[in-house]
Short mmCIF file of C-alpha atoms and ligand atoms in Angstrom, two decimals:
data_model
loop_
_atom_site.label_atom_id
_atom_site.label_comp_id
_atom_site.label_asym_id
_atom_site.label_seq_id
_atom_site.Cartn_x
_atom_site.Cartn_y
_atom_site.Cartn_z
CA MET A 1 -23.35 26.59 -0.94
CA ARG A 2 -21.35 28.60 -3.93
CA HIS A 3 -21.64 29.80 -7.33
CA SER A 4 -18.30 28.64 -10.18
CA GLY A 5 -19.04 29.26 -13.85
CA GLY A 6 -23.16 28.48 -13.31
CA ILE A 7 -22.00 25.21 -11.20
CA GLU A 8 -23.64 25.13 -7.97
CA MET A 9 -20.62 23.87 -5.88
CA THR A 10 -22.09 22.19 -3.05
CA ASP A 11 -18.59 20.33 -1.79
CA HIS A 12 -16.58 22.96 0.59
CA ILE A 13 -15.64 20.80 3.58
CA ALA A 14 -17.82 21.46 6.50
CA GLY A 15 -16.46 18.54 9.17
CA LEU A 16 -14.20 16.31 9.53
CA ARG A 17 -13.26 12.78 12.23
CA ILE A 18 -9.13 12.05 12.71
CA SER A 19 -8.97 8.89 14.55
CA HIS A 20 -6.00 6.49 15.51
CA VAL A 21 -6.97 3.03 15.31
CA VAL A 22 -4.63 0.15 15.96
CA GLN A 23 -5.60 -2.74 14.84
CA PRO A 24 -3.48 -6.13 16.41
CA ILE A 25 -2.32 -8.55 14.19
CA ALA A 26 -3.43 -12.21 14.92
CA ARG A 27 0.37 -13.95 14.62
CA PRO A 28 2.91 -11.71 15.13
CA VAL A 29 4.87 -11.42 11.86
CA SER A 30 9.06 -12.08 11.42
CA ASP A 31 10.68 -11.08 7.65
CA ALA A 32 14.85 -10.92 7.30
CA LYS A 33 14.97 -7.58 9.40
CA VAL A 34 14.21 -9.32 11.79
CA ALA A 35 16.11 -11.89 11.60
CA THR A 36 19.10 -10.23 11.47
CA GLY A 37 18.62 -8.12 14.84
CA ARG A 38 17.20 -4.78 12.54
CA GLN A 39 13.62 -5.40 13.85
CA VAL A 40 10.71 -6.81 16.43
CA PRO A 41 8.07 -8.78 14.94
CA LEU A 42 5.62 -7.00 13.65
CA ALA A 43 2.57 -7.40 15.71
CA ALA A 44 -0.57 -4.61 15.04
CA VAL A 45 -0.70 -1.63 12.58
CA ASP A 46 -1.03 1.78 13.55
CA MET A 47 -3.75 4.06 10.88
CA VAL A 48 -4.99 7.21 10.77
CA PHE A 49 -8.50 7.36 9.90
CA ALA A 50 -9.44 11.30 7.94
CA GLU A 51 -13.30 10.97 7.50
CA ILE A 52 -14.35 14.34 5.86
CA THR A 53 -17.51 15.46 5.44
CA ASP A 54 -18.81 18.14 2.79
CA GLU A 55 -21.80 20.82 3.14
CA ASP A 56 -23.81 18.50 1.57
CA GLY A 57 -23.35 15.19 3.96
CA THR A 58 -20.99 13.29 1.66
CA THR A 59 -18.64 11.65 3.41
CA GLY A 60 -15.47 10.10 2.49
CA THR A 61 -12.83 7.90 4.43
CA GLY A 62 -9.49 7.67 3.63
CA PHE A 63 -6.61 6.61 6.42
CA THR A 64 -2.34 6.67 6.31
CA TYR A 65 -0.93 3.91 8.52
CA THR A 66 2.26 3.25 10.16
CA LEU A 67 4.13 0.08 11.56
CA ARG A 68 6.07 0.05 14.99
CA ALA A 69 6.52 3.44 15.77
CA GLY A 70 4.66 6.59 15.07
CA GLY A 71 1.64 6.26 15.24
CA THR A 72 0.74 9.14 18.04
CA ALA A 73 2.64 11.40 16.18
CA LEU A 74 0.91 10.73 13.02
CA GLN A 75 -2.19 11.05 14.98
CA ALA A 76 -1.31 14.64 16.19
CA LEU A 77 -0.06 16.31 13.67
CA ALA A 78 -2.61 15.82 11.50
CA GLU A 79 -4.82 16.88 14.13
CA GLU A 80 -2.77 19.74 13.87
CA ILE A 81 -3.04 20.88 10.81
CA ALA A 82 -6.85 19.68 10.62
CA PRO A 83 -8.46 23.09 10.64
CA MET A 84 -6.88 23.66 7.13
CA VAL A 85 -9.21 21.87 5.31
CA ILE A 86 -12.37 23.26 6.49
CA GLY A 87 -13.63 25.69 4.45
CA ALA A 88 -11.69 24.26 1.60
CA ARG A 89 -13.81 22.50 -1.61
CA GLY A 90 -13.21 19.48 -2.13
CA ALA A 91 -12.83 18.62 -5.63
CA ASP A 92 -9.47 21.00 -5.24
CA VAL A 93 -7.48 17.67 -4.29
CA GLN A 94 -4.17 18.90 -5.78
CA ARG A 95 -4.79 22.28 -4.10
CA ILE A 96 -5.30 21.16 -0.82
CA TRP A 97 -2.23 18.50 -1.34
CA GLU A 98 0.13 21.80 -2.09
CA MET A 99 -1.35 23.61 0.88
CA LEU A 100 -0.93 20.79 3.50
CA GLY A 101 2.79 20.28 2.00
CA TRP A 102 3.56 23.47 2.59
CA ARG A 103 2.61 23.60 6.22
CA THR A 104 4.25 20.59 7.12
CA ASN A 105 7.58 21.31 4.81
CA SER A 106 9.76 21.81 7.79
CA LEU A 107 9.21 18.15 8.74
CA GLY A 108 11.18 17.19 5.11
CA ALA A 109 9.09 16.79 1.91
CA CYS A 110 8.54 13.21 2.80
CA GLY A 111 8.34 10.45 5.82
CA ALA A 112 5.43 11.13 8.89
CA ALA A 113 4.39 14.82 6.87
CA PHE A 114 3.77 12.78 3.82
CA HIS A 115 2.25 10.29 5.66
CA VAL A 116 -0.23 12.25 7.14
CA LEU A 117 -0.88 13.98 3.80
CA ALA A 118 -2.25 10.22 2.59
CA ALA A 119 -4.89 10.23 5.18
CA PHE A 120 -6.55 13.72 4.03
CA ASP A 121 -5.40 12.68 0.59
CA THR A 122 -7.29 9.82 0.20
CA ALA A 123 -10.49 10.77 2.11
CA LEU A 124 -10.76 13.08 -0.56
CA TRP A 125 -10.76 11.22 -3.42
CA ASP A 126 -12.90 8.85 -1.39
CA LEU A 127 -15.49 11.82 -1.45
CA LYS A 128 -15.10 12.91 -4.91
CA ALA A 129 -15.65 9.69 -6.30
CA ARG A 130 -18.55 8.72 -4.03
CA ARG A 131 -19.86 12.90 -5.04
CA ALA A 132 -19.36 11.41 -8.84
CA LYS A 133 -21.63 8.49 -7.68
CA LEU A 134 -18.13 6.25 -9.04
CA PRO A 135 -16.03 3.36 -7.89
CA LEU A 136 -12.42 5.20 -7.52
CA ALA A 137 -10.99 2.96 -10.47
CA GLN A 138 -13.65 4.34 -13.03
CA LEU A 139 -12.83 8.08 -11.73
CA LEU A 140 -9.81 7.94 -12.99
CA GLY A 141 -10.21 6.27 -16.09
CA SER A 142 -9.89 2.15 -15.69
CA PHE A 143 -8.15 -0.41 -17.91
CA ARG A 144 -9.53 -3.31 -16.32
CA ASP A 145 -12.33 -4.52 -13.45
CA GLY A 146 -10.08 -7.54 -11.85
CA VAL A 147 -6.25 -7.03 -11.00
CA ARG A 148 -4.14 -9.89 -10.22
CA VAL A 149 -3.24 -10.79 -6.36
CA TYR A 150 -0.79 -12.16 -4.69
CA ASN A 151 -0.84 -14.08 -1.08
CA SER A 152 2.56 -13.02 1.70
CA GLY A 153 0.43 -14.06 4.95
CA GLY A 154 1.44 -17.52 5.69
CA GLN A 155 5.11 -17.42 3.95
CA TYR A 156 7.59 -15.27 6.78
CA LEU A 157 10.08 -16.99 7.97
CA GLN A 158 8.90 -18.01 11.00
CA ALA A 159 6.31 -20.65 9.12
CA SER A 160 8.27 -24.01 8.72
CA ILE A 161 8.29 -25.32 5.25
CA ASP A 162 4.93 -27.71 5.39
CA GLU A 163 3.47 -24.23 7.26
CA MET A 164 4.28 -22.56 4.30
CA SER A 165 3.40 -25.44 1.74
CA GLN A 166 0.13 -25.72 3.31
CA ALA A 167 -0.93 -21.89 3.69
CA ALA A 168 0.02 -21.52 -0.12
CA ARG A 169 -2.13 -24.34 -1.54
CA ASP A 170 -4.91 -22.62 0.73
CA SER A 171 -4.36 -19.14 -0.77
CA VAL A 172 -4.27 -20.76 -4.26
CA ALA A 173 -7.60 -23.18 -3.64
CA ARG A 174 -9.38 -19.13 -2.39
CA GLY A 175 -8.33 -17.66 -5.69
CA ILE A 176 -5.31 -16.05 -4.91
CA GLY A 177 -3.27 -15.86 -8.04
CA GLY A 178 -0.05 -15.54 -6.59
CA ILE A 179 2.58 -16.55 -3.54
CA LYS A 180 5.03 -14.08 -2.30
CA MET A 181 7.83 -15.56 -0.01
CA LYS A 182 10.50 -14.33 2.23
CA VAL A 183 13.98 -14.75 2.16
CA GLY A 184 17.04 -14.24 3.80
CA GLN A 185 18.00 -17.77 6.09
CA PRO A 186 21.21 -17.89 7.62
CA ASP A 187 22.27 -20.40 5.40
CA TRP A 188 20.89 -19.63 1.98
CA ARG A 189 20.76 -23.51 1.26
CA GLU A 190 17.90 -23.30 3.22
CA ASP A 191 16.25 -20.37 1.50
CA ILE A 192 16.46 -22.67 -2.06
CA ARG A 193 15.13 -25.32 0.17
CA ARG A 194 11.70 -23.21 0.47
CA ILE A 195 11.65 -22.39 -2.72
CA GLU A 196 11.93 -25.44 -4.24
CA ALA A 197 9.26 -26.09 -1.69
CA VAL A 198 6.52 -24.00 -1.93
CA ARG A 199 6.58 -23.75 -6.45
CA ASP A 200 5.65 -27.84 -5.63
CA ALA A 201 2.84 -26.45 -3.68
CA ILE A 202 1.60 -24.62 -5.92
CA GLY A 203 2.77 -25.79 -9.15
CA PRO A 204 4.32 -24.77 -12.54
CA ASP A 205 1.39 -21.75 -13.06
CA VAL A 206 1.01 -19.92 -9.79
CA ALA A 207 3.71 -17.00 -10.09
CA LEU A 208 5.88 -17.18 -7.05
CA MET A 209 7.94 -14.11 -5.44
CA ILE A 210 10.51 -13.93 -3.03
CA ASP A 211 11.29 -10.70 -1.10
CA ALA A 212 14.14 -10.43 1.04
CA ASN A 213 13.47 -7.40 3.18
CA GLN A 214 16.81 -5.57 2.42
CA GLN A 215 18.89 -8.30 3.90
CA TRP A 216 21.59 -8.67 1.17
CA SER A 217 24.90 -6.71 0.35
CA ARG A 218 25.24 -6.33 -3.08
CA ALA A 219 28.09 -9.18 -3.47
CA GLU A 220 25.71 -11.23 -1.54
CA ALA A 221 22.87 -10.04 -3.80
CA LEU A 222 23.98 -11.00 -7.00
CA ALA A 223 24.94 -14.24 -5.58
CA PHE A 224 22.04 -15.59 -4.61
CA CYS A 225 20.18 -14.04 -7.09
CA ARG A 226 22.18 -15.58 -9.94
CA ARG A 227 21.73 -19.07 -7.93
CA VAL A 228 18.06 -18.31 -8.91
CA ASP A 229 17.83 -17.02 -11.77
CA GLY A 230 16.32 -20.01 -13.68
CA MET A 231 13.49 -20.75 -11.89
CA GLY A 232 10.84 -18.44 -13.23
CA LEU A 233 10.30 -16.28 -10.25
CA GLU A 234 7.65 -13.61 -10.61
CA PHE A 235 9.72 -10.79 -9.01
CA ILE A 236 12.71 -10.75 -6.92
CA GLU A 237 11.95 -7.88 -4.39
CA GLU A 238 14.29 -5.59 -2.24
CA PRO A 239 17.57 -7.39 -2.58
CA LEU A 240 19.56 -4.53 -0.73
CA ASP A 241 18.84 -1.66 1.23
CA ALA A 242 15.59 0.33 0.33
CA ARG A 243 17.89 3.78 -0.87
CA ASP A 244 20.21 1.63 -2.59
CA HIS A 245 19.15 2.59 -6.17
CA ALA A 246 22.20 2.51 -7.91
CA GLY A 247 22.94 -0.88 -6.47
CA HIS A 248 19.46 -2.25 -7.50
CA GLY A 249 20.48 -0.86 -11.05
CA ALA A 250 23.32 -2.83 -11.45
CA LEU A 251 21.90 -6.03 -9.97
CA ALA A 252 18.88 -5.53 -12.15
CA ALA A 253 20.83 -5.39 -14.92
CA GLN A 254 22.22 -8.32 -14.19
CA LEU A 255 19.30 -10.80 -13.80
CA VAL A 256 16.69 -12.42 -16.18
CA THR A 257 14.32 -12.41 -13.06
CA PRO A 258 12.86 -8.80 -12.90
CA VAL A 259 13.32 -6.99 -9.88
CA ALA A 260 10.84 -5.08 -7.34
CA THR A 261 11.54 -2.80 -4.81
CA GLY A 262 9.85 0.59 -3.19
CA GLU A 263 7.65 0.20 -0.81
CA MET A 264 10.03 1.98 1.74
CA LEU A 265 10.53 4.99 -0.30
CA ALA A 266 8.03 8.20 0.71
CA SER A 267 8.12 9.98 -1.65
CA TYR A 268 7.32 11.25 -5.41
CA ASP A 269 11.16 12.65 -6.00
CA GLU A 270 12.42 8.86 -4.19
CA HIS A 271 10.45 6.88 -6.32
CA ALA A 272 12.22 9.24 -9.49
CA ALA A 273 15.67 8.25 -8.13
CA LEU A 274 15.08 5.32 -7.95
CA ILE A 275 13.48 4.82 -11.78
CA ALA A 276 16.28 7.18 -12.94
CA ALA A 277 18.88 4.41 -11.62
CA GLY A 278 17.38 1.50 -13.20
CA GLY A 279 16.52 -0.02 -9.80
CA ALA A 280 12.92 -1.33 -10.74
CA ARG A 281 11.85 -3.28 -13.25
CA VAL A 282 8.38 -3.75 -10.84
CA LEU A 283 7.47 -0.64 -8.64
CA GLN A 284 6.71 -0.87 -5.07
CA ALA A 285 5.13 2.20 -5.03
CA ASP A 286 3.29 2.89 -1.21
CA CYS A 287 -0.24 4.84 -1.41
CA PRO A 288 -0.05 6.26 2.61
CA ARG A 289 4.23 6.37 2.45
CA ILE A 290 4.23 8.69 -0.40
CA GLY A 291 1.19 11.02 0.37
CA GLY A 292 -2.04 9.18 -1.33
CA VAL A 293 -3.57 9.07 -4.19
CA THR A 294 -2.25 12.15 -5.36
CA PRO A 295 1.14 11.71 -5.58
CA MET A 296 0.54 8.20 -6.31
CA LEU A 297 -0.91 9.24 -9.49
CA ARG A 298 1.98 10.86 -10.61
CA VAL A 299 4.04 7.99 -9.89
CA MET A 300 1.90 5.99 -11.85
CA GLU A 301 2.67 8.24 -15.05
CA LEU A 302 6.44 8.23 -14.38
CA ALA A 303 6.33 4.57 -14.27
CA ARG A 304 4.19 3.94 -17.63
CA SER A 305 6.66 6.48 -19.19
CA GLN A 306 9.49 4.32 -18.50
CA ARG A 307 8.20 0.77 -18.76
CA VAL A 308 7.95 -0.34 -15.01
CA ALA A 309 5.45 -2.55 -14.07
CA LEU A 310 3.24 -1.72 -10.62
CA ALA A 311 2.69 -4.27 -7.88
CA PRO A 312 2.39 -1.57 -5.19
CA HIS A 313 2.93 -2.78 -1.01
CA PHE A 314 0.52 -3.44 1.18
CA VAL A 315 -2.73 -2.05 1.59
CA MET A 316 -4.59 -3.28 -1.39
CA GLU A 317 -7.91 -1.21 0.30
CA GLN A 318 -6.51 1.92 -1.34
CA HIS A 319 -3.95 0.19 -4.05
CA LEU A 320 -6.52 -1.64 -5.60
CA PRO A 321 -8.72 1.05 -7.88
CA LEU A 322 -5.22 2.50 -9.07
CA VAL A 323 -3.51 -0.66 -9.84
CA ALA A 324 -6.81 -1.04 -11.78
CA ALA A 325 -6.02 2.09 -14.07
CA PHE A 326 -2.93 1.69 -14.30
CA PRO A 327 -2.13 0.73 -18.84
CA THR A 328 0.23 -2.62 -17.70
CA GLU A 329 -0.80 -5.66 -15.61
CA GLY A 330 -0.28 -4.86 -12.31
CA TRP A 331 -0.72 -6.85 -9.30
CA VAL A 332 -1.90 -5.71 -5.72
CA GLU A 333 -0.44 -7.71 -1.95
CA HIS A 334 -3.01 -9.73 -0.06
CA PHE A 335 -3.21 -9.14 3.57
CA ASP A 336 -6.58 -9.65 5.11
CA TRP A 337 -5.00 -7.79 8.59
CA LEU A 338 -7.00 -4.75 7.48
CA GLU A 339 -10.27 -6.71 7.50
CA PRO A 340 -12.01 -6.41 10.35
CA LEU A 341 -11.39 -1.80 10.02
CA PHE A 342 -14.57 -2.10 7.34
CA ASN A 343 -17.75 -3.16 7.18
CA GLU A 344 -16.99 -4.30 2.86
CA ARG A 345 -15.12 -7.45 1.60
CA LEU A 346 -12.68 -6.99 -1.14
CA GLU A 347 -13.70 -10.74 -3.23
CA ILE A 348 -11.12 -12.53 -4.87
CA ARG A 349 -11.58 -15.41 -7.72
CA ASP A 350 -9.53 -16.37 -9.98
CA GLY A 351 -6.91 -14.98 -9.11
CA ARG A 352 -7.87 -11.53 -8.89
CA MET A 353 -9.30 -8.98 -6.92
CA TRP A 354 -11.63 -7.03 -8.02
CA VAL A 355 -13.02 -3.21 -8.22
CA PRO A 356 -15.91 -3.28 -6.09
CA ASP A 357 -19.00 -1.98 -7.88
CA ARG A 358 -19.70 0.91 -4.65
CA PRO A 359 -18.70 4.60 -5.16
CA GLY A 360 -14.94 5.77 -3.87
CA PHE A 361 -12.91 3.22 -2.56
CA GLY A 362 -15.85 1.73 -1.69
CA LEU A 363 -14.99 0.96 2.21
CA THR A 364 -16.14 2.64 5.33
CA MET A 365 -15.31 2.07 8.77
CA SER A 366 -16.94 -1.29 11.63
CA ASP A 367 -17.74 -1.01 14.60
CA THR A 368 -14.06 -3.36 15.01
CA ALA A 369 -12.37 0.35 14.18
CA ARG A 370 -14.44 2.44 16.70
CA GLU A 371 -13.45 0.18 19.15
CA HIS A 372 -10.04 0.16 18.67
CA THR A 373 -9.84 3.49 18.31
CA LYS A 374 -7.72 5.08 20.76
CA ARG A 375 -8.07 8.97 20.39
CA SER A 376 -10.17 10.08 18.09
CA VAL A 377 -10.77 14.03 16.90
CA THR A 378 -14.05 15.88 15.47
CA LEU A 379 -13.81 19.20 13.52
CA ARG A 380 -16.97 21.37 13.71
CA ASP A 381 -19.91 19.87 11.44
CA SER A 382 -19.30 16.19 11.48
CA PRO A 383 -22.10 14.30 11.28
CA GLU A 384 -21.90 12.26 13.93
CA GLY A 385 -20.78 15.16 16.49
CA GLY A 386 -17.86 14.57 19.41
CA ASP A 387 -15.25 12.68 20.22
MG1 LIG B 1 8.55 -6.77 0.48
#
């Protein structure tokens, strides 16, 4: 225990555990990057969890993730820098983020380094909220208790029209508020048929989005997007190379339908460049990819100031409280892939996902997460002992 300004500070970090968890996906999925041979189907999600415990015995749980490659590398880097966190004051989240950012600066202020920072940063925000006995959304200052939720799970390119339509109907029946489907078939007319079929399945009042996963050239994107611009889509996602900010800006200026992108960007600075180019009317920042809640809050403030909407990519588990604390209505993206890793479930009804009334993110690692752990390292006084 140390004293600061008359307040007893008992939040110094006493121990932490870093775990590499590989969560398989029951049915491997394909998007346009697979269709064009650039990627292999996605069969698992690699997670690196950080569980950070302070001197009071309160534990915050955070995580980062990667797809297809890099899980072992993220774990190794996390283990290497983890000793820096021991003894730091848990509430000083920004200071710790800067400290870890400088230590990994030679790797580039983005990419794998920031992925790893996210595991620590999200754990520290969870810890801070748990100490305050508040859900993270309320610690940040929430605007709403429930966030609009859409589903992507049944709408991959390998699904038939019947499979997609049934999956979309099932999603709506369970309370999902929007359906996002993959596009980028070799024949664009097939994409149009599939969009019309899913619209028929869900009716006129459920939001429908499409995602091209960087499939098109600038000319192809403009041609396709003009064809669908009058179809009432909620947004058109990643029509171009994810780093083509100027191309996204030029395309977005020619469409009524909002262009959504940003999921592949790996730092605040990359999001700032995209927004400056007018490339996104819906920003799809990904908290683990850009370094955690600390940079995400800066991205959110930039989006607010530029009147850009927020629909973060993947990991609803982290994005739900963040979108709840964003001034205008956004979206969270529903995937059930990570559910087995947690003891708790996020409630969905009436088209929304509801912020849990538990402190922090409101999630703890499950026995399944322990079973799927490839490697785990514990430093100092972690409550459950060694490896
Ligand atoms: Mg996407």
